[in-house]
């Protein structure tokens, strides 16, 4: 079993829809949870950062962490064609020294 | 504010050669990490440097090495290149790793 599982997609939704992206993980030591967006030929861009369980909202993006279920989610409201990208979840146990463990990414397509 | 700069952007090398990749972090960021991204394995942690010290290393062979200079700039070196080393190599810097990293656009290495 991989440490972080993420459905690779592609996930295709119409413009304006609410998008739900998810990751599950197995390592209970993970304390920090992040979502990155990666466009083709670019490096990942940090979208959301959360620590421990709970919700965090930033504009059209909401990140949820449920540590009891080892499950994290990213919701995108009012999705736009410019949101079409690969979304990567990432997790760390703290201190940075162990590096981040990434999911393989979900390819999201927003249809105009 | 300048982002993370990686050079070169593209590189083609022959099997058996060695290669050095360079990374200039965001000014003030002392933590620099390196990741390898491939379609099959996704993003995998190579190593992390903080104030010129390697704090941890991922599960990669000794052919992969790195260093960080006093100005926080970092280099990674891959010796005796193999076809499987073809990948996007990403550098990321952080003020505090627990709050996420800023990635560069990467160096696309092709080994032929």
Short mmCIF file of N, CA and C in Angstrom, two decimals, chain A residues 29-100:
data_model
loop_
_atom_site.label_atom_id
_atom_site.label_comp_id
_atom_site.label_asym_id
_atom_site.label_seq_id
_atom_site.Cartn_x
_atom_site.Cartn_y
_atom_site.Cartn_z
N UNK A 29 1.79 9.68 11.20
CA UNK A 29 2.73 10.72 11.64
C UNK A 29 2.55 12.03 10.86
N UNK A 30 1.83 11.99 9.76
CA UNK A 30 1.63 13.21 8.97
C UNK A 30 0.85 14.23 9.78
N UNK A 31 1.39 15.44 9.84
CA UNK A 31 0.77 16.52 10.59
C UNK A 31 0.39 17.71 9.71
N UNK A 32 1.09 17.85 8.58
CA UNK A 32 0.90 19.00 7.73
C UNK A 32 0.41 18.52 6.38
N UNK A 33 -0.60 19.21 5.85
CA UNK A 33 -1.26 18.77 4.64
C UNK A 33 -1.37 19.95 3.67
N UNK A 34 -0.99 19.69 2.45
CA UNK A 34 -0.95 20.76 1.46
C UNK A 34 -1.56 20.30 0.15
N UNK A 35 -2.03 21.27 -0.59
CA UNK A 35 -2.48 21.03 -1.95
C UNK A 35 -1.68 21.92 -2.88
N UNK A 36 -1.18 21.32 -3.93
CA UNK A 36 -0.44 22.05 -4.94
C UNK A 36 -1.17 21.90 -6.28
N UNK A 37 -1.05 22.93 -7.11
CA UNK A 37 -1.57 22.91 -8.47
C UNK A 37 -0.38 22.97 -9.41
N UNK A 38 -0.41 22.12 -10.42
CA UNK A 38 0.69 22.11 -11.38
C UNK A 38 0.14 22.19 -12.80
N UNK A 39 0.54 23.24 -13.49
CA UNK A 39 0.23 23.38 -14.91
C UNK A 39 1.33 22.70 -15.71
N UNK A 40 1.00 22.35 -16.95
CA UNK A 40 1.95 21.67 -17.80
C UNK A 40 3.23 22.48 -17.94
N UNK A 41 4.36 21.84 -17.82
CA UNK A 41 5.67 22.45 -17.98
C UNK A 41 6.00 23.49 -16.89
N UNK A 42 5.30 23.41 -15.77
CA UNK A 42 5.57 24.32 -14.66
C UNK A 42 5.82 23.51 -13.39
N UNK A 43 6.41 24.17 -12.39
CA UNK A 43 6.54 23.53 -11.10
C UNK A 43 5.24 23.63 -10.31
N UNK A 44 5.08 22.80 -9.29
CA UNK A 44 3.87 22.86 -8.45
C UNK A 44 3.78 24.20 -7.73
N UNK A 45 2.53 24.68 -7.58
CA UNK A 45 2.25 25.94 -6.92
C UNK A 45 1.40 25.66 -5.68
N UNK A 46 1.85 26.14 -4.52
CA UNK A 46 1.12 25.89 -3.29
C UNK A 46 -0.22 26.62 -3.29
N UNK A 47 -1.29 25.84 -3.10
CA UNK A 47 -2.64 26.41 -3.06
C UNK A 47 -3.13 26.56 -1.63
N UNK A 48 -3.03 25.48 -0.88
CA UNK A 48 -3.60 25.45 0.46
C UNK A 48 -2.67 24.70 1.40
N UNK A 49 -2.64 25.19 2.63
CA UNK A 49 -1.87 24.53 3.67
C UNK A 49 -2.75 24.38 4.90
N UNK A 50 -2.77 23.20 5.50
CA UNK A 50 -3.54 23.01 6.72
C UNK A 50 -2.72 22.18 7.70
N UNK A 51 -2.97 22.43 8.95
CA UNK A 51 -2.31 21.68 10.02
C UNK A 51 -3.39 21.01 10.86
N UNK A 52 -3.26 19.72 11.04
CA UNK A 52 -4.19 18.95 11.84
C UNK A 52 -5.58 18.90 11.17
N UNK A 53 -6.56 18.43 11.87
CA UNK A 53 -7.89 18.25 11.29
C UNK A 53 -8.65 19.57 11.22
N UNK A 54 -9.63 19.62 10.31
CA UNK A 54 -10.46 20.80 10.21
C UNK A 54 -10.55 21.31 8.79
N UNK A 55 -11.18 22.46 8.66
CA UNK A 55 -11.39 23.09 7.36
C UNK A 55 -10.60 24.39 7.26
N UNK A 56 -10.23 24.72 6.03
CA UNK A 56 -9.60 26.02 5.77
C UNK A 56 -10.11 26.51 4.43
N UNK A 57 -10.52 27.76 4.40
CA UNK A 57 -11.09 28.32 3.18
C UNK A 57 -10.24 29.48 2.70
N UNK A 58 -10.05 29.55 1.37
CA UNK A 58 -9.32 30.66 0.76
C UNK A 58 -9.95 30.93 -0.59
N UNK A 59 -10.78 31.95 -0.65
CA UNK A 59 -11.46 32.26 -1.90
C UNK A 59 -12.36 31.13 -2.35
N UNK A 60 -12.13 30.63 -3.56
CA UNK A 60 -12.98 29.54 -4.08
C UNK A 60 -12.51 28.16 -3.60
N UNK A 61 -11.43 28.10 -2.85
CA UNK A 61 -10.85 26.83 -2.43
C UNK A 61 -11.11 26.56 -0.95
N UNK A 62 -11.48 25.31 -0.66
CA UNK A 62 -11.64 24.86 0.72
C UNK A 62 -10.90 23.55 0.88
N UNK A 63 -10.04 23.49 1.90
CA UNK A 63 -9.32 22.26 2.21
C UNK A 63 -9.88 21.66 3.49
N UNK A 64 -10.07 20.35 3.47
CA UNK A 64 -10.56 19.63 4.65
C UNK A 64 -9.58 18.52 5.01
N UNK A 65 -9.36 18.35 6.29
CA UNK A 65 -8.51 17.28 6.78
C UNK A 65 -9.28 16.50 7.84
N UNK A 66 -9.34 15.19 7.69
CA UNK A 66 -9.95 14.31 8.70
C UNK A 66 -8.87 13.29 9.08
N UNK A 67 -8.15 13.60 10.15
CA UNK A 67 -7.04 12.73 10.54
C UNK A 67 -7.54 11.39 11.07
N UNK A 68 -8.73 11.35 11.63
CA UNK A 68 -9.23 10.08 12.16
C UNK A 68 -9.47 9.09 11.02
N UNK A 69 -9.87 9.61 9.85
CA UNK A 69 -10.11 8.75 8.69
C UNK A 69 -8.91 8.73 7.75
N UNK A 70 -7.90 9.53 8.03
CA UNK A 70 -6.73 9.66 7.17
C UNK A 70 -7.17 10.03 5.74
N UNK A 71 -7.90 11.14 5.67
CA UNK A 71 -8.55 11.52 4.42
C UNK A 71 -8.50 13.04 4.32
N UNK A 72 -8.02 13.55 3.16
CA UNK A 72 -8.03 14.99 2.97
C UNK A 72 -8.73 15.30 1.65
N UNK A 73 -9.32 16.49 1.58
CA UNK A 73 -10.07 16.90 0.41
C UNK A 73 -9.76 18.34 0.05
N UNK A 74 -9.94 18.64 -1.22
CA UNK A 74 -9.88 20.01 -1.72
C UNK A 74 -11.14 20.24 -2.55
N UNK A 75 -11.87 21.29 -2.20
CA UNK A 75 -13.06 21.66 -2.95
C UNK A 75 -12.81 22.96 -3.70
N UNK A 76 -13.22 22.98 -4.95
CA UNK A 76 -13.11 24.19 -5.77
C UNK A 76 -14.53 24.59 -6.16
N UNK A 77 -14.92 25.79 -5.74
CA UNK A 77 -16.25 26.30 -6.11
C UNK A 77 -16.16 27.12 -7.37
N UNK A 78 -17.29 27.19 -8.09
CA UNK A 78 -17.38 28.02 -9.31
C UNK A 78 -16.15 27.77 -10.19
N UNK A 79 -15.94 26.53 -10.55
CA UNK A 79 -14.74 26.16 -11.29
C UNK A 79 -14.65 26.88 -12.63
N UNK A 80 -13.43 27.22 -13.00
CA UNK A 80 -13.14 27.96 -14.23
C UNK A 80 -12.22 27.14 -15.13
N UNK A 81 -12.27 27.37 -16.45
CA UNK A 81 -11.34 26.65 -17.34
C UNK A 81 -9.88 26.82 -16.93
N UNK A 82 -9.55 27.97 -16.33
CA UNK A 82 -8.17 28.19 -15.88
C UNK A 82 -7.78 27.31 -14.70
N UNK A 83 -8.76 26.65 -14.09
CA UNK A 83 -8.46 25.70 -13.01
C UNK A 83 -7.98 24.35 -13.55
N UNK A 84 -8.08 24.17 -14.86
CA UNK A 84 -7.63 22.92 -15.47
C UNK A 84 -6.13 22.75 -15.25
N UNK A 85 -5.77 21.69 -14.55
CA UNK A 85 -4.38 21.47 -14.15
C UNK A 85 -4.32 20.12 -13.43
N UNK A 86 -3.15 19.76 -12.98
CA UNK A 86 -2.98 18.59 -12.12
C UNK A 86 -2.88 19.06 -10.68
N UNK A 87 -3.67 18.45 -9.80
CA UNK A 87 -3.70 18.82 -8.39
C UNK A 87 -3.04 17.72 -7.57
N UNK A 88 -2.06 18.13 -6.80
CA UNK A 88 -1.26 17.20 -6.01
C UNK A 88 -1.50 17.44 -4.53
N UNK A 89 -1.79 16.37 -3.80
CA UNK A 89 -1.80 16.51 -2.35
C UNK A 89 -0.39 16.18 -1.85
N UNK A 90 -0.03 16.78 -0.73
CA UNK A 90 1.29 16.55 -0.15
C UNK A 90 1.17 16.57 1.36
N UNK A 91 2.02 15.80 2.02
CA UNK A 91 1.93 15.68 3.48
C UNK A 91 3.32 15.62 4.07
N UNK A 92 3.43 16.13 5.29
CA UNK A 92 4.70 16.08 5.98
C UNK A 92 4.50 15.80 7.46
N UNK A 93 5.53 15.26 8.07
CA UNK A 93 5.42 14.91 9.48
C UNK A 93 5.96 16.02 10.38
N UNK A 94 6.55 17.06 9.77
CA UNK A 94 7.00 18.17 10.58
C UNK A 94 8.49 18.35 10.53
N UNK A 95 8.89 19.61 10.60
CA UNK A 95 10.31 19.91 10.63
C UNK A 95 10.95 19.99 9.27
N UNK A 96 10.28 19.48 8.26
CA UNK A 96 10.80 19.60 6.90
C UNK A 96 11.89 18.62 6.55
N UNK A 97 12.52 18.04 7.51
CA UNK A 97 13.70 17.24 7.22
C UNK A 97 13.36 15.94 6.51
N UNK A 98 12.15 15.44 6.71
CA UNK A 98 11.78 14.19 6.05
C UNK A 98 11.22 14.42 4.66
N UNK A 99 11.09 15.67 4.26
CA UNK A 99 10.53 15.96 2.97
C UNK A 99 9.03 15.74 2.96
N UNK A 100 8.42 16.15 1.88
CA UNK A 100 6.99 15.96 1.69
C UNK A 100 6.74 14.67 0.93
#
